Coordinates of C-alpha atoms and ligand atoms in Angstrom, one line a residue:
M1 CA 71.9 68.2 122.0
S2 CA 74.3 70.7 120.4
L3 CA 75.9 69.6 117.1
F4 CA 79.2 70.9 118.6
A5 CA 78.8 68.8 121.8
S6 CA 81.2 66.2 120.4
I7 CA 84.0 68.7 119.8
E8 CA 86.8 68.1 122.2
Q9 CA 89.0 70.7 123.7
A10 CA 92.2 71.2 121.5
P11 CA 95.5 70.8 123.2
A12 CA 97.4 74.0 124.1
D13 CA 99.8 75.1 121.3
P14 CA 103.3 73.9 122.2
I15 CA 104.7 77.5 121.9
L16 CA 101.8 80.0 122.2
G17 CA 100.3 77.9 125.0
I18 CA 103.4 78.5 127.1
T19 CA 102.7 82.3 127.0
D20 CA 99.2 81.7 128.2
A21 CA 100.5 79.5 131.1
F22 CA 103.1 82.2 131.9
K23 CA 100.5 84.9 132.1
S24 CA 98.4 83.0 134.6
D25 CA 101.4 82.3 136.9
P26 CA 101.3 84.7 139.9
S27 CA 105.0 84.1 140.9
A28 CA 107.2 87.2 141.1
D29 CA 110.2 85.1 139.8
K30 CA 108.5 84.0 136.6
V31 CA 110.5 84.3 133.3
N32 CA 109.0 83.6 129.8
L33 CA 111.6 82.0 127.6
G34 CA 109.0 80.2 125.5
I35 CA 108.0 82.3 122.5
G36 CA 110.6 83.6 120.1
V37 CA 110.2 87.3 120.7
Y38 CA 113.1 89.7 121.1
Q39 CA 113.1 91.7 124.4
D40 CA 115.4 94.5 125.4
E41 CA 117.4 94.8 128.6
S42 CA 114.4 96.0 130.5
G43 CA 112.4 92.9 129.4
K44 CA 110.2 94.9 127.0
L45 CA 109.5 94.3 123.3
P46 CA 111.2 97.3 121.6
L47 CA 109.7 99.4 118.8
M48 CA 112.5 99.9 116.3
D49 CA 113.4 103.5 115.7
A50 CA 113.5 103.0 111.9
V51 CA 109.9 101.6 112.1
A52 CA 108.6 104.5 114.2
R53 CA 110.2 107.0 111.7
A54 CA 108.8 105.1 108.7
E55 CA 105.3 105.2 110.3
A56 CA 105.7 109.0 110.8
I57 CA 106.6 109.4 107.1
I58 CA 103.6 107.3 106.0
A59 CA 101.2 109.2 108.3
E60 CA 102.3 112.5 106.7
T61 CA 100.4 111.6 103.5
P62 CA 97.5 109.4 104.5
K63 CA 96.3 107.3 101.6
P64 CA 93.0 105.5 100.9
R65 CA 93.2 101.7 101.6
G66 CA 91.9 99.9 98.5
Y67 CA 92.5 96.2 97.9
L68 CA 96.2 95.4 97.2
P69 CA 97.1 93.2 94.3
M70 CA 97.1 89.5 95.3
D71 CA 100.9 89.5 95.3
G72 CA 101.1 92.7 97.3
I73 CA 102.8 96.1 97.1
P74 CA 105.3 96.1 94.1
E75 CA 107.8 98.4 96.0
F76 CA 107.7 96.0 99.0
T77 CA 108.3 92.9 96.9
A78 CA 111.1 94.6 95.0
A79 CA 112.7 95.7 98.3
T80 CA 112.3 92.1 99.7
K81 CA 114.0 90.6 96.6
E82 CA 116.9 93.0 97.2
L83 CA 117.2 92.1 100.9
V84 CA 116.9 88.4 100.4
F85 CA 119.0 87.9 97.3
G86 CA 121.3 90.9 97.6
P87 CA 121.7 94.0 95.4
G88 CA 122.2 93.5 91.7
N89 CA 121.5 89.8 91.9
E90 CA 121.6 88.1 88.5
A91 CA 118.7 85.7 89.2
V92 CA 116.5 88.6 90.2
A93 CA 117.5 90.7 87.2
S94 CA 116.8 87.8 84.9
G95 CA 113.1 87.7 86.1
R96 CA 113.3 84.1 87.2
I97 CA 112.4 84.8 90.8
V98 CA 108.9 85.9 91.7
T99 CA 108.0 87.3 95.1
L100 CA 104.6 87.6 96.8
Q101 CA 103.8 89.6 99.9
S102 CA 102.5 87.3 102.6
L103 CA 101.0 87.2 106.1
A104 CA 104.4 86.9 107.8
G105 CA 106.6 83.7 107.5
T106 CA 103.7 81.4 108.4
G107 CA 101.6 82.9 105.6
A108 CA 104.5 82.5 103.1
L109 CA 104.9 78.8 104.1
K110 CA 101.2 78.2 103.7
I111 CA 101.0 79.9 100.3
G112 CA 104.1 77.9 99.1
A113 CA 102.8 74.7 100.6
D114 CA 99.4 75.1 98.9
F115 CA 101.0 76.0 95.6
L116 CA 103.3 73.0 95.6
H117 CA 100.7 70.5 96.8
R118 CA 98.2 71.6 94.1
A119 CA 100.9 71.3 91.4
F120 CA 102.5 68.1 92.7
P121 CA 100.0 66.2 94.9
A122 CA 102.2 63.1 95.3
A123 CA 105.2 65.1 96.5
R124 CA 106.3 64.5 100.1
I125 CA 108.1 67.0 102.4
L126 CA 111.1 66.3 104.6
F127 CA 111.7 68.3 107.8
S128 CA 114.8 68.6 109.9
D129 CA 114.6 66.6 113.1
P130 CA 113.7 68.6 115.1
T131 CA 111.9 71.6 113.5
W132 CA 109.6 74.4 114.4
D133 CA 106.4 73.0 116.0
N134 CA 104.1 74.7 113.5
H135 CA 105.7 73.3 110.4
S136 CA 103.8 70.0 110.6
A137 CA 100.4 71.7 111.0
I138 CA 101.0 74.0 108.1
Y139 CA 102.2 71.4 105.6
A140 CA 99.9 68.6 106.8
G141 CA 97.1 71.2 106.5
A142 CA 98.1 71.7 102.9
G143 CA 97.9 68.0 102.3
F144 CA 101.6 66.9 102.5
E145 CA 102.9 63.7 103.9
I146 CA 105.8 64.5 106.2
D147 CA 109.1 62.7 106.8
Y148 CA 112.2 63.8 108.6
Y149 CA 116.0 64.0 107.9
P150 CA 118.4 63.8 110.9
Y151 CA 119.7 67.2 111.9
Y152 CA 120.4 67.8 115.6
D153 CA 123.0 65.6 117.2
R154 CA 122.3 65.3 120.9
A155 CA 125.7 63.8 121.5
T156 CA 127.7 66.8 120.1
G157 CA 125.1 69.5 120.5
G158 CA 125.7 70.4 116.8
V159 CA 124.5 69.3 113.4
N160 CA 124.6 65.6 112.4
F161 CA 125.8 66.6 108.9
P162 CA 126.5 63.1 107.5
G163 CA 123.0 62.0 108.8
M164 CA 121.4 65.0 107.1
L165 CA 123.1 64.3 103.8
E166 CA 122.2 60.7 103.9
G167 CA 118.5 61.5 104.8
I168 CA 118.2 64.0 102.0
S169 CA 119.9 61.7 99.5
A170 CA 117.4 59.0 100.1
A171 CA 114.4 61.2 99.1
A172 CA 112.5 60.5 95.8
P173 CA 112.9 63.1 93.0
G174 CA 110.4 66.0 93.5
T175 CA 110.5 65.7 97.3
V176 CA 110.3 69.1 99.0
V177 CA 113.1 69.7 101.6
L178 CA 112.4 72.2 104.3
L179 CA 115.6 74.0 105.2
H180 CA 116.1 76.6 107.9
A181 CA 118.1 79.4 106.2
C182 CA 119.8 80.6 109.4
C183 CA 119.3 80.5 113.2
H184 CA 117.7 77.0 113.1
N185 CA 114.6 76.8 115.2
P186 CA 114.7 75.2 117.7
S187 CA 118.3 74.0 117.8
G188 CA 120.2 77.2 117.0
C189 CA 122.7 75.0 115.0
D190 CA 123.4 76.2 111.5
L191 CA 125.2 74.9 108.4
T192 CA 128.6 76.3 107.3
P193 CA 128.8 77.8 103.8
A194 CA 130.7 74.7 102.7
Q195 CA 127.9 72.5 104.1
W196 CA 125.3 74.5 102.3
A197 CA 127.1 73.9 99.0
Q198 CA 127.1 70.1 99.7
V199 CA 123.4 70.1 100.6
L200 CA 122.6 71.9 97.4
D201 CA 124.7 69.5 95.4
V202 CA 122.5 66.7 96.7
V203 CA 119.4 68.7 96.1
A204 CA 120.4 69.3 92.4
E205 CA 121.5 65.7 91.8
K206 CA 118.4 64.2 93.3
Q207 CA 116.0 66.8 91.8
L208 CA 114.6 67.9 95.1
V209 CA 112.9 71.2 95.8
P210 CA 114.5 73.2 98.7
F211 CA 112.0 75.3 100.7
F212 CA 113.9 77.7 102.9
D213 CA 112.3 79.1 106.0
M214 CA 114.1 82.4 106.8
A215 CA 112.5 84.0 109.9
Y216 CA 115.8 85.4 111.4
Q217 CA 117.7 87.2 108.6
G218 CA 120.3 89.3 110.4
F219 CA 120.2 87.5 113.7
A220 CA 123.2 85.1 113.0
V221 CA 126.0 87.2 111.4
G222 CA 124.2 89.9 109.4
P223 CA 121.4 90.5 106.8
E224 CA 124.0 90.1 104.0
E225 CA 125.7 87.0 105.3
D226 CA 122.8 85.0 106.7
P227 CA 121.0 83.9 103.4
V228 CA 124.1 82.0 102.2
G229 CA 122.1 78.9 101.2
V230 CA 119.3 80.9 99.6
R231 CA 121.6 83.0 97.5
L232 CA 123.6 79.9 96.5
A233 CA 120.4 78.2 95.3
A234 CA 119.5 81.3 93.3
E235 CA 123.0 81.5 91.8
R236 CA 123.0 77.9 90.7
G237 CA 119.6 78.3 89.0
L238 CA 117.9 75.7 91.1
L239 CA 114.1 75.6 91.6
F240 CA 113.4 76.7 95.2
L241 CA 111.1 78.6 97.5
V242 CA 111.9 80.9 100.3
A243 CA 109.6 82.2 103.0
N244 CA 111.0 85.3 104.8
S245 CA 109.4 87.0 107.7
Y246 CA 109.7 90.6 109.1
S247 CA 108.2 89.6 112.5
K248 CA 111.5 89.3 114.3
T249 CA 113.8 91.3 112.0
F250 CA 111.7 94.4 112.1
G251 CA 109.8 93.7 115.4
L252 CA 106.6 93.7 113.4
Y253 CA 105.1 90.6 115.0
G254 CA 101.6 91.9 115.0
E255 CA 101.6 93.3 111.5
R256 CA 102.0 89.9 109.9
V257 CA 104.4 90.9 107.1
G258 CA 106.6 88.6 105.1
A259 CA 107.1 87.3 101.6
L260 CA 107.3 84.1 99.6
S261 CA 109.9 84.0 96.7
I262 CA 109.9 81.2 94.2
G263 CA 113.0 80.6 92.0
C264 CA 112.1 79.3 88.5
T265 CA 114.0 78.3 85.4
D266 CA 113.4 81.5 83.5
A267 CA 111.1 84.5 83.3
T268 CA 108.4 82.8 81.2
E269 CA 108.1 80.0 83.7
A270 CA 108.2 82.5 86.6
K271 CA 105.1 84.2 85.1
R272 CA 103.1 81.0 85.1
V273 CA 104.3 80.1 88.6
L274 CA 103.3 83.5 89.9
S275 CA 99.8 83.1 88.4
R276 CA 99.3 79.8 90.3
A277 CA 100.8 81.1 93.6
K278 CA 98.3 84.0 93.4
L279 CA 95.5 81.5 93.3
S280 CA 96.7 80.2 96.7
V281 CA 96.6 83.8 98.1
R282 CA 93.1 84.3 96.7
S283 CA 91.7 81.1 98.2
N284 CA 93.3 81.8 101.6
Y285 CA 92.9 85.5 102.3
S286 CA 92.4 87.1 98.9
N287 CA 95.0 89.8 99.2
P288 CA 97.4 91.1 101.8
P289 CA 97.2 94.0 104.2
T290 CA 98.9 97.4 103.6
H291 CA 100.4 98.8 106.8
G292 CA 103.3 96.5 107.7
A293 CA 104.5 96.1 104.1
S294 CA 104.5 99.9 103.7
I295 CA 106.7 100.3 106.8
V296 CA 109.1 97.7 105.5
S297 CA 109.4 99.1 102.0
T298 CA 109.8 102.7 103.4
V299 CA 112.6 101.5 105.7
L300 CA 114.4 99.5 103.1
S301 CA 114.2 102.1 100.4
T302 CA 115.2 105.1 102.6
P303 CA 119.0 105.0 103.0
E304 CA 119.0 106.7 106.4
L305 CA 116.3 104.4 107.8
R306 CA 117.9 101.4 106.3
A307 CA 121.2 102.2 108.0
S308 CA 119.3 102.7 111.3
W309 CA 117.5 99.4 110.9
E310 CA 120.8 97.5 110.2
A311 CA 122.4 99.1 113.3
E312 CA 119.5 98.2 115.4
V313 CA 119.5 94.5 114.2
A314 CA 123.2 94.5 115.0
S315 CA 122.5 95.7 118.5
Y316 CA 120.0 92.9 119.0
R317 CA 122.5 90.4 117.8
D318 CA 125.2 91.8 120.2
R319 CA 122.8 91.8 123.1
I320 CA 121.8 88.2 122.5
A321 CA 125.5 87.2 122.2
N322 CA 126.2 88.9 125.5
M323 CA 123.3 87.1 127.1
R324 CA 124.7 83.8 125.8
H325 CA 128.0 84.6 127.3
L326 CA 126.5 85.6 130.7
L327 CA 124.3 82.5 130.7
A328 CA 127.2 80.2 129.9
E329 CA 129.3 81.8 132.7
G330 CA 126.4 81.5 135.1
L331 CA 125.9 77.8 134.3
K332 CA 129.6 77.2 134.7
A333 CA 129.6 79.0 138.1
N334 CA 126.8 76.7 139.1
G335 CA 128.7 73.5 138.2
V336 CA 127.4 72.7 134.7
A337 CA 130.0 70.6 132.9
N338 CA 129.4 71.6 129.3
T339 CA 128.2 75.1 128.4
D340 CA 129.6 75.3 124.9
F341 CA 126.2 74.7 123.3
V342 CA 125.0 78.0 124.7
T343 CA 127.7 80.1 123.0
N344 CA 128.0 78.0 119.8
Q345 CA 124.3 78.1 118.9
R346 CA 122.9 81.1 116.9
G347 CA 119.8 83.2 116.8
M348 CA 117.1 83.6 119.4
F349 CA 117.2 80.1 120.8
T350 CA 119.3 77.7 122.9
F351 CA 118.5 74.1 122.8
T352 CA 119.2 72.9 126.3
G353 CA 118.9 69.1 125.7
L354 CA 116.4 68.9 128.7
S355 CA 113.5 66.5 128.4
A356 CA 109.9 67.5 128.3
E357 CA 109.6 66.3 131.9
Q358 CA 112.6 68.5 133.0
M359 CA 111.1 71.5 131.1
Q360 CA 107.9 71.0 133.1
T361 CA 110.0 70.9 136.3
L362 CA 111.6 74.2 135.2
R363 CA 108.1 75.7 134.9
G364 CA 106.5 74.1 138.0
E365 CA 109.4 74.6 140.4
Y366 CA 111.3 77.6 139.1
H367 CA 108.6 79.4 137.1
I368 CA 110.8 79.5 134.0
Y369 CA 108.8 78.9 130.9
G370 CA 110.5 77.2 127.9
V371 CA 109.2 74.9 125.2
D372 CA 108.8 71.1 126.1
N373 CA 111.3 70.2 123.3
G374 CA 114.1 71.8 125.5
R375 CA 114.2 75.2 123.7
I376 CA 114.6 78.4 125.6
C377 CA 114.6 81.9 124.1
V378 CA 117.9 83.6 125.0
A379 CA 116.6 86.8 123.4
A380 CA 114.3 87.2 126.4
I381 CA 117.1 86.9 129.0
N382 CA 118.5 90.1 130.5
T383 CA 121.1 91.1 133.2
R384 CA 118.4 91.0 135.9
N385 CA 117.1 87.5 135.3
V386 CA 120.2 85.7 133.9
E387 CA 121.6 84.7 137.2
Y388 CA 118.2 83.2 138.3
V389 CA 117.8 81.4 135.0
A390 CA 121.4 80.0 135.2
Q391 CA 120.9 78.8 138.8
S392 CA 117.6 77.1 137.9
L393 CA 118.8 75.5 134.7
A394 CA 122.0 74.3 136.5
K395 CA 119.8 72.2 138.8
L396 CA 118.7 70.1 135.8
L397 CA 121.7 70.1 133.4
P398 CA 124.4 67.5 133.7
R399 CA 127.3 68.4 136.1
Ligands
LIG401 C1 108.6 80.7 117.8 O1 109.1 79.7 117.3 O2 108.5 80.9 119.1 C2 108.0 81.8 117.0 O3 108.2 81.5 115.6 C3 106.6 82.2 117.3 C4 105.6 81.1 116.9 O4 104.7 81.5 116.2 O5 105.8 80.0 117.2

């Protein structure tokens, strides 16, 4: 009898499993709106021009690939600090923010979670209700107990801000609060700058630790505008963590490139914090890979490539906004009563309000693949499939 005979089949991943199901569907009508991956008008994942040009520059002078330091390539972490916190940021200049290269956003969340749980084993974490499906696996895996604060309001299709403030205010000092920096996943509902200020007032008063997840910098308003909460936390001298990812923003999904930044009280404390965070890197994957981070630092530090990247992100944002508009029009034309949620929400996703059962109907009858929590990826809609998506969704949405 095999030792492994008792191991049961794991359930399919709520997001990645949708892509597997999509691939095995023979229907010619099928549309994958499950995973958060940007697609262009022809339904393909684009390679950014700035990325292709940076790769060409890197290939001109091939370098040996020794181990990187545990916290990654210094030019990459410096460029990341500038992108996340803005040029000439006082908190960065003071040395109280440390940044470690990571295996994309997920890796940054994991390194941060391990660091925090080892230092404060009794601390709990609060997530928005709802949140990205993988957050619970990452933080529970690091040893955290998880609670939720109210966030999405089904009645209004927006943020339940009083509920959010109340939920966060009730947390014990030292509680970690996971905040989506922009383009909330899955709801697409973000805080206004004034609401960010109020949330951070509560965070400071109750001595909580904000942990920002920023996977979509540039997809809401722009790379400078989107980190409003993160930059305010740094400006106020709060203790905080921020995981940023280059998967969506540079189209570097398969390179696994991102970073974890930790805001500390001063440069001396930051040095000690960095030494502990590096231990988390060492015990997870020892040190990060070279290629993706070299691309990002080349783009960000070459003015021409950086301008090209910014223009390309802006074009992604515009295309998504156009698809939101066309989808809302299509839903209206097919009798859906309220379509404001489609155009008000930001980022890659629209939260339809459909139940898990309805999302399964959408898959089974119409071959449109979204996530069971009601999320669809608008960034995968194009002018060829938008009408079909609108017609199909309209059969399930309230009239
Ligand atoms: C998503 O939410 O679809 C993406 O962040 C991809 C993933 O890993 O879940």
